[in-house]
Amino acid sequence: MSSTHSTPTNVTTPSLSELEKTCWQQLDQSIHTHDSATAAFRNMTVATCTNRGADARIVVLRDVDVAHKYVWFHTDARTEKVLQLEEFPQAMLLFWNEQEQTQFRLTVETRLHTDDYLADEQWQKVHDGSVRLYLSEPMPGSVQEHPYPGFPDHINEGDINADDRAAARLNFAAIECRVLCMEYLKLSKQGQTRARFQYEPVSKMVWLAP
Ligand SMILES: Cc1cc2nc3c(=O)[nH]c(=O)nc-3n(C[C@H](O)[C@H](O)[C@H](O)COP(=O)(O)O)c2cc1C
């Protein structure tokens, strides 16, 4: 379709493929840095489908495979989101970078890994400080009489022994997210820029009207 609209002349517009490459670099960089601006994409919202409608929550982006278009997050295998993803493997991952004024929406197909070599590989990346996240005695999300921190009394930060690590491993799930499509949106006073990078079922990159 022909367009009567033009790109602002004082703005250098990257090509679709340059932009796509930059998006993946930014995702990848965010897990390898402590700089808050570069790490802006480290927290993402995972939106899931359920029998009762939609659900969503924030998780930490743990791994990015730029070459094969996969991202990973970690969770307790007993959580609600795991049950939901077992039933409805498609999910949407939502990212926002305040400084760059950029949103990414990733349509993904998930696979749960709990007791295979890929789960083991991801478990190796879990530092002692995060091991206690997998040591909740009650089921995550279960009603408690009092506030419960999510781990037993004897656990303090930096005080994890081999038994704790082995117990935590039993509750650990690594979620592989195969990216089917990435949508990019950048807000700007000059005008918004929106693009879609589709990987499956066919590879296709297009600009979109915001
Ligand atoms: C900044 C932030 C990071 C979080 N990271 C994770 C995470 O990496 N994995 C996880 O399972 N939950 C994480 N949570 C907790 C989830 O948002 C959620 O409360 C919990 O996983 C239970 O969700 P569910 O009942 O939908 O499974 C995080 C929460 C916040 C606020």
Short mmCIF file of C-alpha atoms and ligand atoms in Angstrom, two decimals:
data_model
loop_
_atom_site.label_atom_id
_atom_site.label_comp_id
_atom_site.label_asym_id
_atom_site.label_seq_id
_atom_site.Cartn_x
_atom_site.Cartn_y
_atom_site.Cartn_z
CA MET A 1 0.00 0.00 0.00
CA SER A 2 1.41 3.45 -0.90
CA SER A 3 1.82 6.01 1.85
CA THR A 4 1.58 9.77 1.85
CA HIS A 5 3.50 9.99 5.14
CA SER A 6 7.19 10.80 5.34
CA THR A 7 9.85 10.20 7.95
CA PRO A 8 10.97 13.40 9.74
CA THR A 9 14.03 14.64 7.78
CA ASN A 10 16.17 15.48 10.83
CA VAL A 11 15.87 11.95 12.27
CA THR A 12 18.13 9.11 11.13
CA THR A 13 15.94 6.06 10.85
CA PRO A 14 17.63 2.66 11.15
CA SER A 15 16.60 -0.08 8.77
CA LEU A 16 14.23 -2.72 10.11
CA SER A 17 17.03 -5.27 10.34
CA GLU A 18 19.34 -2.80 12.16
CA LEU A 19 16.55 -1.98 14.59
CA GLU A 20 15.79 -5.66 15.21
CA LYS A 21 19.47 -6.35 15.91
CA THR A 22 19.61 -3.45 18.37
CA CYS A 23 16.52 -4.69 20.22
CA TRP A 24 18.08 -8.11 20.79
CA GLN A 25 21.39 -6.51 21.85
CA GLN A 26 19.53 -4.41 24.41
CA LEU A 27 17.77 -7.47 25.84
CA ASP A 28 21.05 -9.35 26.01
CA GLN A 29 22.95 -6.42 27.58
CA SER A 30 20.33 -6.01 30.28
CA ILE A 31 21.22 -9.34 31.87
CA HIS A 32 24.98 -8.72 31.80
CA THR A 33 25.13 -5.31 33.46
CA HIS A 34 24.60 -3.63 36.83
CA ASP A 35 24.08 -0.23 35.19
CA SER A 36 20.40 0.59 35.82
CA ALA A 37 19.83 2.26 32.44
CA THR A 38 21.29 -0.66 30.48
CA ALA A 39 19.49 -3.14 32.75
CA ALA A 40 16.11 -1.57 32.08
CA PHE A 41 14.83 -4.65 30.30
CA ARG A 42 15.83 -7.02 33.11
CA ASN A 43 12.36 -7.05 34.63
CA MET A 44 9.57 -8.11 32.34
CA THR A 45 5.88 -8.82 32.69
CA VAL A 46 4.76 -12.32 31.73
CA ALA A 47 1.13 -12.38 30.65
CA THR A 48 -0.53 -15.80 30.58
CA CYS A 49 -3.88 -17.31 29.67
CA THR A 50 -5.95 -19.21 32.18
CA ASN A 51 -9.33 -20.89 32.27
CA ARG A 52 -10.56 -17.87 34.20
CA GLY A 53 -9.11 -15.19 31.87
CA ALA A 54 -5.77 -13.40 31.73
CA ASP A 55 -3.03 -13.25 34.37
CA ALA A 56 0.25 -11.33 34.56
CA ARG A 57 3.23 -10.81 36.84
CA ILE A 58 6.78 -9.42 36.80
CA VAL A 59 9.76 -11.78 36.54
CA VAL A 60 13.48 -11.36 35.93
CA LEU A 61 14.90 -11.97 32.48
CA ARG A 62 17.62 -14.58 33.11
CA ASP A 63 19.01 -15.62 29.75
CA VAL A 64 18.92 -14.47 26.15
CA ASP A 65 19.87 -16.53 23.09
CA VAL A 66 20.17 -13.86 20.41
CA ALA A 67 21.15 -16.27 17.63
CA HIS A 68 18.17 -18.59 18.09
CA LYS A 69 15.65 -16.03 19.45
CA TYR A 70 15.01 -17.54 22.87
CA VAL A 71 14.70 -15.90 26.28
CA TRP A 72 14.48 -17.58 29.69
CA PHE A 73 13.13 -16.88 33.13
CA HIS A 74 13.20 -18.86 36.38
CA THR A 75 10.43 -19.64 38.80
CA ASP A 76 9.24 -22.02 41.49
CA ALA A 77 7.75 -25.06 39.75
CA ARG A 78 4.79 -25.00 42.16
CA THR A 79 3.59 -21.51 41.18
CA GLU A 80 0.33 -20.68 39.48
CA LYS A 81 2.08 -19.44 36.34
CA VAL A 82 3.65 -22.87 35.79
CA LEU A 83 0.25 -24.55 35.95
CA GLN A 84 -1.08 -21.96 33.53
CA LEU A 85 1.79 -22.39 31.07
CA GLU A 86 1.42 -26.17 31.17
CA GLU A 87 -2.14 -25.72 29.95
CA PHE A 88 -1.61 -22.67 27.71
CA PRO A 89 2.05 -22.53 26.56
CA GLN A 90 1.65 -19.28 24.64
CA ALA A 91 2.51 -16.16 26.60
CA MET A 92 3.32 -12.50 26.07
CA LEU A 93 6.45 -10.94 27.53
CA LEU A 94 6.27 -7.19 28.05
CA PHE A 95 9.28 -4.91 28.55
CA TRP A 96 9.54 -1.16 29.19
CA ASN A 97 12.66 1.00 29.15
CA GLU A 98 11.82 4.33 30.77
CA GLN A 99 15.02 6.08 29.68
CA GLU A 100 14.75 4.95 26.05
CA GLN A 101 10.95 5.26 26.10
CA THR A 102 10.82 1.88 24.43
CA GLN A 103 8.38 -1.01 24.77
CA PHE A 104 8.98 -4.57 23.54
CA ARG A 105 6.15 -7.11 23.28
CA LEU A 106 7.32 -10.65 22.70
CA THR A 107 4.84 -13.33 21.67
CA VAL A 108 6.36 -16.59 22.90
CA GLU A 109 5.82 -20.31 23.03
CA THR A 110 7.01 -21.61 26.39
CA ARG A 111 8.46 -24.94 27.52
CA LEU A 112 8.98 -25.87 31.14
CA HIS A 113 12.25 -27.47 32.19
CA THR A 114 12.48 -29.01 35.65
CA ASP A 115 14.54 -32.18 35.47
CA ASP A 116 16.51 -32.13 32.22
CA TYR A 117 19.98 -30.88 31.33
CA LEU A 118 18.61 -27.48 30.29
CA ALA A 119 17.11 -27.01 33.76
CA ASP A 120 20.46 -28.06 35.25
CA GLU A 121 22.25 -25.56 33.01
CA GLN A 122 19.94 -22.74 34.17
CA TRP A 123 20.23 -23.87 37.81
CA GLN A 124 23.99 -23.30 37.60
CA LYS A 125 23.24 -19.60 37.07
CA VAL A 126 21.26 -19.35 40.34
CA HIS A 127 23.45 -17.69 42.97
CA ASP A 128 23.27 -18.65 46.64
CA GLY A 129 21.43 -15.38 47.35
CA SER A 130 18.55 -16.52 45.13
CA VAL A 131 18.44 -20.17 46.22
CA ARG A 132 16.10 -19.34 49.10
CA LEU A 133 13.48 -18.23 46.56
CA TYR A 134 12.96 -21.94 45.91
CA LEU A 135 12.74 -23.03 49.55
CA SER A 136 9.20 -22.07 50.48
CA GLU A 137 7.69 -24.80 52.67
CA PRO A 138 4.07 -23.87 51.99
CA MET A 139 2.90 -23.85 48.38
CA PRO A 140 3.56 -20.48 46.71
CA GLY A 141 0.31 -18.50 46.73
CA SER A 142 -1.20 -20.50 49.61
CA VAL A 143 -3.03 -18.57 52.34
CA GLN A 144 -0.97 -18.03 55.54
CA GLU A 145 -2.05 -16.92 59.01
CA HIS A 146 0.93 -14.57 59.29
CA PRO A 147 3.28 -12.87 56.82
CA TYR A 148 5.65 -15.55 55.50
CA PRO A 149 9.00 -14.56 53.90
CA GLY A 150 9.11 -17.47 51.46
CA PHE A 151 11.84 -19.55 53.12
CA PRO A 152 12.37 -21.44 56.40
CA ASP A 153 13.64 -19.71 59.57
CA HIS A 154 17.17 -21.13 59.39
CA ILE A 155 17.84 -19.52 56.04
CA ASN A 156 19.57 -16.18 56.05
CA GLU A 157 21.08 -14.42 53.08
CA GLY A 158 24.50 -15.92 52.22
CA ASP A 159 23.86 -18.83 54.56
CA ILE A 160 22.98 -21.58 52.10
CA ASN A 161 24.43 -25.06 52.52
CA ALA A 162 24.55 -27.99 50.07
CA ASP A 163 21.35 -29.53 51.51
CA ASP A 164 19.46 -26.26 51.03
CA ARG A 165 20.71 -26.05 47.47
CA ALA A 166 19.63 -29.63 46.76
CA ALA A 167 16.18 -29.02 48.30
CA ALA A 168 15.75 -25.81 46.32
CA ARG A 169 16.68 -27.54 43.07
CA LEU A 170 13.59 -29.77 43.45
CA ASN A 171 11.34 -26.70 43.27
CA PHE A 172 13.18 -24.98 40.44
CA ALA A 173 11.74 -24.50 36.97
CA ALA A 174 13.44 -22.80 34.04
CA ILE A 175 11.02 -21.47 31.45
CA GLU A 176 12.24 -21.48 27.88
CA CYS A 177 10.46 -18.88 25.72
CA ARG A 178 10.76 -19.32 21.96
CA VAL A 179 10.10 -15.90 20.49
CA LEU A 180 7.58 -16.07 17.65
CA CYS A 181 7.25 -12.33 17.23
CA MET A 182 8.73 -9.15 18.69
CA GLU A 183 6.95 -5.86 18.50
CA TYR A 184 8.84 -2.61 19.04
CA LEU A 185 7.41 0.76 20.04
CA LYS A 186 9.40 3.91 20.73
CA LEU A 187 7.74 7.03 22.04
CA SER A 188 9.18 10.33 20.89
CA LYS A 189 8.13 13.95 20.49
CA GLN A 190 8.97 13.64 16.79
CA GLY A 191 6.44 10.83 16.47
CA GLN A 192 6.24 7.21 17.58
CA THR A 193 8.04 4.39 15.82
CA ARG A 194 6.44 0.95 15.76
CA ALA A 195 7.69 -2.18 14.04
CA ARG A 196 7.01 -5.91 14.08
CA PHE A 197 9.68 -8.57 13.70
CA GLN A 198 8.00 -11.88 13.03
CA TYR A 199 10.03 -15.10 13.19
CA GLU A 200 7.37 -17.79 12.92
CA PRO A 201 5.59 -19.20 11.01
CA VAL A 202 7.44 -17.01 8.46
CA SER A 203 10.18 -14.47 8.94
CA LYS A 204 8.95 -10.96 8.17
CA MET A 205 9.77 -7.43 9.35
CA VAL A 206 7.38 -4.51 8.89
CA TRP A 207 6.86 -0.96 10.09
CA LEU A 208 3.47 -0.39 11.73
CA ALA A 209 1.34 2.66 12.29
CA PRO A 210 1.56 3.37 16.03
C1 LIG B 1 10.84 -7.04 40.45
C2 LIG B 1 10.23 -8.42 40.59
C3 LIG B 1 10.91 -9.49 40.10
C4 LIG B 1 10.36 -10.78 40.21
N1 LIG B 1 11.02 -11.84 39.67
C5 LIG B 1 10.45 -13.06 39.70
C6 LIG B 1 11.08 -14.16 39.01
O1 LIG B 1 12.13 -14.03 38.38
N2 LIG B 1 10.44 -15.36 39.05
C7 LIG B 1 9.26 -15.54 39.72
O2 LIG B 1 8.75 -16.65 39.71
N3 LIG B 1 8.66 -14.53 40.37
C8 LIG B 1 9.22 -13.30 40.36
N4 LIG B 1 8.60 -12.24 40.99
C9 LIG B 1 7.34 -12.51 41.74
C10 LIG B 1 6.17 -12.59 40.73
O3 LIG B 1 5.85 -11.30 40.24
C11 LIG B 1 4.92 -13.26 41.33
O4 LIG B 1 4.46 -12.54 42.43
C12 LIG B 1 5.17 -14.70 41.77
O5 LIG B 1 6.06 -15.36 40.88
C13 LIG B 1 3.85 -15.49 41.82
O6 LIG B 1 3.26 -15.43 40.55
P1 LIG B 1 2.17 -16.51 40.06
O7 LIG B 1 1.29 -16.80 41.22
O8 LIG B 1 1.45 -15.81 38.95
O9 LIG B 1 2.89 -17.72 39.58
C14 LIG B 1 9.12 -10.97 40.88
C15 LIG B 1 8.44 -9.85 41.37
C16 LIG B 1 8.98 -8.60 41.24
C17 LIG B 1 8.22 -7.41 41.78
#
